[in-house]
Tab-separated table of C-alpha atoms in Angstrom:
chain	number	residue	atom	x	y	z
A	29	UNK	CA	82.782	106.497	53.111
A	30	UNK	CA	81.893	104.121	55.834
A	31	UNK	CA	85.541	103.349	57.105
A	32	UNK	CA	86.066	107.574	56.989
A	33	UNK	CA	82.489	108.065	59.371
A	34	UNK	CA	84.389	105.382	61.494
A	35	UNK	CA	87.619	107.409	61.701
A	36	UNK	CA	85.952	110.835	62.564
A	37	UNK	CA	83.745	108.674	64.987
A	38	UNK	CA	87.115	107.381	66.968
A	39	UNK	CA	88.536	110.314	66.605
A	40	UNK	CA	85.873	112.507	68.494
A	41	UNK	CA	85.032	109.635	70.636
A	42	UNK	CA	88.214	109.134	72.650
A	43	UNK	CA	90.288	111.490	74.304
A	44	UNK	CA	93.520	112.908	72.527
A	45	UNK	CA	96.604	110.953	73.658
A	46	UNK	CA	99.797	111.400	74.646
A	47	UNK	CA	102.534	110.723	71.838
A	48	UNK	CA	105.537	111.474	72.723
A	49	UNK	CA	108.428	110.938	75.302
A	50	UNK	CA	107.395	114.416	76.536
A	51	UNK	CA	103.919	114.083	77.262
A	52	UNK	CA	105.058	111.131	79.756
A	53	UNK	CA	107.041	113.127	81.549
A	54	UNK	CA	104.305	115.903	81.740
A	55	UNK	CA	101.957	112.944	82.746
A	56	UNK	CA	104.280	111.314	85.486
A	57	UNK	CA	104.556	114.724	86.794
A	58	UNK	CA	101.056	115.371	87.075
A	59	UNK	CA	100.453	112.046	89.052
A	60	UNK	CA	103.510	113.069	91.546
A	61	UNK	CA	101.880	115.980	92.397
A	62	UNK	CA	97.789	114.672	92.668
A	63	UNK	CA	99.461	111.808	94.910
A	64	UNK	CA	101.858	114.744	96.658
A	65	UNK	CA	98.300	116.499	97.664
A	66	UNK	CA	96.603	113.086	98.915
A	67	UNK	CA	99.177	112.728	100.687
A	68	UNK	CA	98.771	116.521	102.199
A	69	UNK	CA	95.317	116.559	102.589
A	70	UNK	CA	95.519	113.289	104.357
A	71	UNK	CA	98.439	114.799	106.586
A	72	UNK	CA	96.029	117.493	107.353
A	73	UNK	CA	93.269	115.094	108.334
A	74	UNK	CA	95.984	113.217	110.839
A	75	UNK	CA	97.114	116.303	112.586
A	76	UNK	CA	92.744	117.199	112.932
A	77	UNK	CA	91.774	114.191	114.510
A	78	UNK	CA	90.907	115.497	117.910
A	79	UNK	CA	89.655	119.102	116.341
A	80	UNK	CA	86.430	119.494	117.733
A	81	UNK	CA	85.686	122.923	116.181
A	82	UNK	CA	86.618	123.830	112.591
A	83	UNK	CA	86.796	127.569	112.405
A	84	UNK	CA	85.291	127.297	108.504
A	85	UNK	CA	82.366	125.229	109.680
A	86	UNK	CA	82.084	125.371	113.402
A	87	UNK	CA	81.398	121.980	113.386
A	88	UNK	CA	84.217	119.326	114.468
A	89	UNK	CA	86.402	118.882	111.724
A	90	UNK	CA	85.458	117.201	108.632
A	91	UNK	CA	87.664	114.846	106.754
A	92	UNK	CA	88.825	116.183	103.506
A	93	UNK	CA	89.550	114.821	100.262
A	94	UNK	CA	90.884	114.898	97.376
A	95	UNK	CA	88.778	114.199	93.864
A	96	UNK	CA	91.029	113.475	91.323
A	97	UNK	CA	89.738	113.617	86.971
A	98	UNK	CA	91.542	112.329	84.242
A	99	UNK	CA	92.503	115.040	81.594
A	100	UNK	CA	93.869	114.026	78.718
A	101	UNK	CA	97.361	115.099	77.884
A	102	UNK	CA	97.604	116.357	81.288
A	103	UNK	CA	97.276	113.423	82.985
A	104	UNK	CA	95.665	113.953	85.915
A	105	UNK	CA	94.510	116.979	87.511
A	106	UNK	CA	92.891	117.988	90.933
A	107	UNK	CA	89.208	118.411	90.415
A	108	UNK	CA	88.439	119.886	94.034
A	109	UNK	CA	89.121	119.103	97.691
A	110	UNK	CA	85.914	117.886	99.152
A	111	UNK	CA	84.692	117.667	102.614
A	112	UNK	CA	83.644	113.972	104.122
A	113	UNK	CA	79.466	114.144	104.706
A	114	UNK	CA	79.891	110.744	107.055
A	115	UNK	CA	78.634	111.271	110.417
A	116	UNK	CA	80.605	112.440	113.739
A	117	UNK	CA	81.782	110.302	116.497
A	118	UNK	CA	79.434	111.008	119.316
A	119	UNK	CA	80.323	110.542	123.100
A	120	UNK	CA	78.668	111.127	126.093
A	121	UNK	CA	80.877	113.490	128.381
A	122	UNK	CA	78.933	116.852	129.948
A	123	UNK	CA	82.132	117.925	131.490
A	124	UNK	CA	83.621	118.442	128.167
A	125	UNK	CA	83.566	122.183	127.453
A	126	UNK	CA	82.261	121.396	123.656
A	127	UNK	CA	78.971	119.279	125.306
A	128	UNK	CA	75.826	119.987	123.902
A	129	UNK	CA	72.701	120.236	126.421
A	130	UNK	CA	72.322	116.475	127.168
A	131	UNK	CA	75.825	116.315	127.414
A	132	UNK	CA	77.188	115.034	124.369
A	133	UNK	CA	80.180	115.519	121.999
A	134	UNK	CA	81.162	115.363	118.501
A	135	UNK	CA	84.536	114.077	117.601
A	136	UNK	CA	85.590	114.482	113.533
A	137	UNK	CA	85.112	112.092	111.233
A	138	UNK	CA	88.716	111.175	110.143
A	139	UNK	CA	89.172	107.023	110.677
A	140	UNK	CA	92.447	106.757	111.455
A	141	UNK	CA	93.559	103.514	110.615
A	142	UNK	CA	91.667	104.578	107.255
A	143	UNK	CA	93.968	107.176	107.024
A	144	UNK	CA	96.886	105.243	107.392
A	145	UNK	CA	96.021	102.850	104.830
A	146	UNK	CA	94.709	105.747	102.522
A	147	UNK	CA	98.098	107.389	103.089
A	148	UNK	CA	100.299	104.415	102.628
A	149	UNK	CA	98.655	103.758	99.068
A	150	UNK	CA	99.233	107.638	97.906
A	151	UNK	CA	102.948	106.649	98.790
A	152	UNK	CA	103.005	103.530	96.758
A	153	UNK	CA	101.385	105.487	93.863
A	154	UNK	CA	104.082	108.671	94.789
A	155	UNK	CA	106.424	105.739	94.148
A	156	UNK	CA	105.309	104.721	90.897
A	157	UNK	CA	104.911	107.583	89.349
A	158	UNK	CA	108.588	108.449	90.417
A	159	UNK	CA	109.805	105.377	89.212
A	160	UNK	CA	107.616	105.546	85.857
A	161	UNK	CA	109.066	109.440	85.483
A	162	UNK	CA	112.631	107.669	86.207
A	163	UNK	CA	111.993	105.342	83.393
A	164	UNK	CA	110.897	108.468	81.128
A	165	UNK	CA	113.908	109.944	81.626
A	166	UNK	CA	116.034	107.096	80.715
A	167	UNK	CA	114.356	106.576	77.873
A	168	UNK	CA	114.652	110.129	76.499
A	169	UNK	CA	118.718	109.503	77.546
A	170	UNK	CA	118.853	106.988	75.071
A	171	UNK	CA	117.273	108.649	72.471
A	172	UNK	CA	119.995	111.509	72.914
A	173	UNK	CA	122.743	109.053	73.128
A	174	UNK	CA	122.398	108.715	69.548
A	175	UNK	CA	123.816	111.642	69.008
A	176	UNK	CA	126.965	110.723	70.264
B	5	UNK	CA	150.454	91.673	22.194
B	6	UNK	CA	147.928	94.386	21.900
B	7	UNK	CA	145.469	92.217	20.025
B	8	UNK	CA	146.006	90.074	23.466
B	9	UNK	CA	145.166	92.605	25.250
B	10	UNK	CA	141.815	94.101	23.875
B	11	UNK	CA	140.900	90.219	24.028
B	12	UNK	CA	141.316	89.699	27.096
B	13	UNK	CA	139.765	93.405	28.025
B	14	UNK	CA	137.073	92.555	25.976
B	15	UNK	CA	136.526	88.833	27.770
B	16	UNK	CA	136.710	90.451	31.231
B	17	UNK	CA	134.696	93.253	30.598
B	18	UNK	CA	131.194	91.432	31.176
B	19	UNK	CA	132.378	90.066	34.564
B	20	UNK	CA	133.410	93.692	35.196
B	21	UNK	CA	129.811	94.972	34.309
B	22	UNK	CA	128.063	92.293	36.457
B	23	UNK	CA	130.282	92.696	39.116
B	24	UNK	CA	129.328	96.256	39.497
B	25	UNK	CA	125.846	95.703	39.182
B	26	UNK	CA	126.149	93.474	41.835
B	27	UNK	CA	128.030	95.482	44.463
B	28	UNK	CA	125.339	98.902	43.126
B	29	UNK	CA	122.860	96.627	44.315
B	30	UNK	CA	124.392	95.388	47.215
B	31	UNK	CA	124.822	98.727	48.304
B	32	UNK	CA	121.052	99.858	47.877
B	33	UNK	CA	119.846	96.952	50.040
B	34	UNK	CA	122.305	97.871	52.453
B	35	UNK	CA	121.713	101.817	51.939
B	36	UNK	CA	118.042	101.837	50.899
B	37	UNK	CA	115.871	99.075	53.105
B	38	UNK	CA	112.572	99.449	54.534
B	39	UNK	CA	114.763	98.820	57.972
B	40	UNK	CA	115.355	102.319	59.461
B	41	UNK	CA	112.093	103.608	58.307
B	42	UNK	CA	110.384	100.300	60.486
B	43	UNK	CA	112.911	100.882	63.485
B	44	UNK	CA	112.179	104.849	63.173
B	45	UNK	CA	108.221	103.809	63.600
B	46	UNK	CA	108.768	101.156	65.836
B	47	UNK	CA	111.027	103.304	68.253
B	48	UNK	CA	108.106	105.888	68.079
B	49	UNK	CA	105.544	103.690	68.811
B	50	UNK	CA	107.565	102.335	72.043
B	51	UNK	CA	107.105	106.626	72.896
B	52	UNK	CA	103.315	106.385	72.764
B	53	UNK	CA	103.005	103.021	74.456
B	54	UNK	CA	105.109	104.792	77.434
B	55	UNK	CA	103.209	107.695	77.293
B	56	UNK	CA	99.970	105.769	77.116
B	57	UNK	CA	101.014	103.573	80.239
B	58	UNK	CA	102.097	106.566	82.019
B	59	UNK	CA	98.743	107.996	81.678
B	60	UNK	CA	97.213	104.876	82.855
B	61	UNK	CA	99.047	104.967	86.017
B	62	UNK	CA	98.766	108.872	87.110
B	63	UNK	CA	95.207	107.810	86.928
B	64	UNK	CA	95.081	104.669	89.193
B	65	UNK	CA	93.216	106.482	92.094
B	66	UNK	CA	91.268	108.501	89.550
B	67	UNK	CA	87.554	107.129	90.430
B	68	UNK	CA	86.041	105.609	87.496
B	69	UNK	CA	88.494	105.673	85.485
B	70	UNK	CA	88.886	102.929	82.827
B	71	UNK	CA	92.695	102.256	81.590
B	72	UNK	CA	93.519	102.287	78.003
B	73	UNK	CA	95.253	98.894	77.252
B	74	UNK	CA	96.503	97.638	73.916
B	75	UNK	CA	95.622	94.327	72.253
B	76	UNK	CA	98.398	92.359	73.845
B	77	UNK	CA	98.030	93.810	77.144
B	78	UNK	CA	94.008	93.005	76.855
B	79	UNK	CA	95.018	89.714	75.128
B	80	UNK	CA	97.792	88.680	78.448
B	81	UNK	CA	94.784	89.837	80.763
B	82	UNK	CA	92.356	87.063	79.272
B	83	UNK	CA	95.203	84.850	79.892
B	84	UNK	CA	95.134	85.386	83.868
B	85	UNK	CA	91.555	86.472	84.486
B	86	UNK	CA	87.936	86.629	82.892
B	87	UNK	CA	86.905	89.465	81.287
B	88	UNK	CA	84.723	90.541	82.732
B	89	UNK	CA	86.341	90.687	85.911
B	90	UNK	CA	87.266	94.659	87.678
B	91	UNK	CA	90.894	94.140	86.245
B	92	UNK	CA	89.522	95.335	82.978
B	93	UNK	CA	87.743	98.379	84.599
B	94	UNK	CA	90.552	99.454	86.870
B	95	UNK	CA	94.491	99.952	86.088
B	96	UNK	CA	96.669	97.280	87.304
B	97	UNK	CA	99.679	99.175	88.694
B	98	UNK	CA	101.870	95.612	88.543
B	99	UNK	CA	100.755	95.108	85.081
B	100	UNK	CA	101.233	98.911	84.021
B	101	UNK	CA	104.889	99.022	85.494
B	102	UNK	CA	105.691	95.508	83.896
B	103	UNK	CA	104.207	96.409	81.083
B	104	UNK	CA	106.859	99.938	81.095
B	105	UNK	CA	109.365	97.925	82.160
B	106	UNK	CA	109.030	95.417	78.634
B	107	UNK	CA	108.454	98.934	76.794
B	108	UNK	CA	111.963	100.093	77.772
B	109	UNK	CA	113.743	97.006	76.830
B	110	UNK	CA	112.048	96.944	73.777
B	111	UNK	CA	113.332	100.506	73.008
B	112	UNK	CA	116.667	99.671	74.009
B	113	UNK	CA	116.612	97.234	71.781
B	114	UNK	CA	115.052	99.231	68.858
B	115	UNK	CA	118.203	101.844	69.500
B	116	UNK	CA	120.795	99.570	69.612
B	117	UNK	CA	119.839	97.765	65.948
B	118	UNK	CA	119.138	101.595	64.839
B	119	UNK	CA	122.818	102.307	66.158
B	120	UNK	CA	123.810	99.618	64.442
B	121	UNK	CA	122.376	99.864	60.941
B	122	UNK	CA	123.885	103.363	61.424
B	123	UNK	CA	127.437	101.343	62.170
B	124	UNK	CA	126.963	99.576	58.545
B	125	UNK	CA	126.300	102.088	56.789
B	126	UNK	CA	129.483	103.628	58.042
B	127	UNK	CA	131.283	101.161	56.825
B	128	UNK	CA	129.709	100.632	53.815
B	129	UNK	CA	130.418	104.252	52.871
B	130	UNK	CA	134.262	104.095	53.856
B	131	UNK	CA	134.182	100.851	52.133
B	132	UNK	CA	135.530	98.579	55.425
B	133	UNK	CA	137.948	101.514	56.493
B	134	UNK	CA	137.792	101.603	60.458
């Protein structure tokens, strides 16, 4: 009785796992593609760095990224693309057109070199997963070459 | 002469019996061992390891996540760092992707013997014929 309240216990308390050859495909494929739109949003971010009004927002633009959830026999999935809260870069320049009344201005909040470091790691995980998918496939090959 | 003979028949006929005894149960352990059935479990578990470590790694930049590791991969983790260091609460990619890496050889090796036993029992059934 006690070792079957154990086994309903484990079984409720963790997730439902992969099994199979196919669910690690499924699951490499999933982390291509969360690390594929890292690597997007962060591309966006680059290409916003001097944006000093966000037509969404009016505000300079805010850095945006990407929350990422574990799911289960999906793998990953994309939870939501969140904006960054930090604060904005402000200069002192009135004969910017975007000066406030004492003659300040807000640049975004993307870092740059954070970026860059940020983007370089989605790669490394892009890689991975690739390589991990790679090794998938191989080892489904195998598994057919039996029937040879 | 013929006395002779059902003598002799009758001399040889245990060896005969024992003889074919023998070779029946030679050819159940070679036909009927608990091998395939252990390769066949082994070869799946070597599937759910890879789909476990896969898993694992699609969710290295998941925040807060905590990787699922197995015994020995807990057990080689004590070996290199206390436990309760972040390596415990964070996936390892270097470990994951050694840790695939091992997993494929492992099921390489699992196929081939399964290939193999396969090979035997070929032969066994054609008795030696190539």
């Amino acid at each position: 009785m006690k070792k079957f309240l154990i086994l309903i216990l484990v079984l409720f308390s963790t997730p439902i796992l992969s099994q199979t050859l196919e669910d690690a495909m499924m699951i490499n494929t999933s982390g291509v593609l969360a690390q594929r739109m890292r690597m997007t949003v962060i591309a966006e971010n680059l290409a916003n760095l001097m944006t000093l009004k966000d037509e969404e927002t009016g505000l300079p633009y805010q850095k945006k990224y990407v929350v990422l959830q574990a799911a289960g026999l999906n793998g990953v999935q994309i939870q939501r693309v969140e904006r960054s809260t930090e604060p904005f870069g402000r200069y002192f320049d009135p004969a910017v057109p975007q000066a406030d009344e004492d003659g300040y201005f807000y640049l975004p909040n993307t870092n740059m070199p954070n970026e860059m470091i940020v983007l370089k790691h989605s790669e490394s995980m892009f890689d991975a997963n690739i390589n991990a998918f790679k090794l998938s496939k191989a080892m489904y090959q195998t598994s057919i070459e039996l029937l040879k | 002469m013929k006395r002779w003979g059902v003598l002799l028949f009758l001399l040889l006929l245990p060896s005969f019996l024992s003889a074919q005894a023998r070779y029946e149960s030679l050819f159940d352990s070679m036909l009927f061992t608990s091998a395939i059935p252990r390769l066949e479990e082994a070869i799946h578990d070597t599937g759910r390891r890879h789909a476990i470590y896969s898993y694992n790694l699609a969710n290295a930049t998941t925040p807060g996540f905590e990787p699922i590791l197995f015994e020995d991969d807990q057990r080689q983790l004590l070996n290199m760092v206390p436990e309760d260091s972040e390596y415990f609460a964070k996936v390892v990619v270097e470990h994951m992707s050694a840790k695939m890496a091992i997993n494929r050889g492992r099921q390489q090796a699992y196929y081939a013997l399964y290939k193999k036993m396969f090979d035997n029992y070929k032969q066994v059934v054609t008795l030696g014929k190539k």
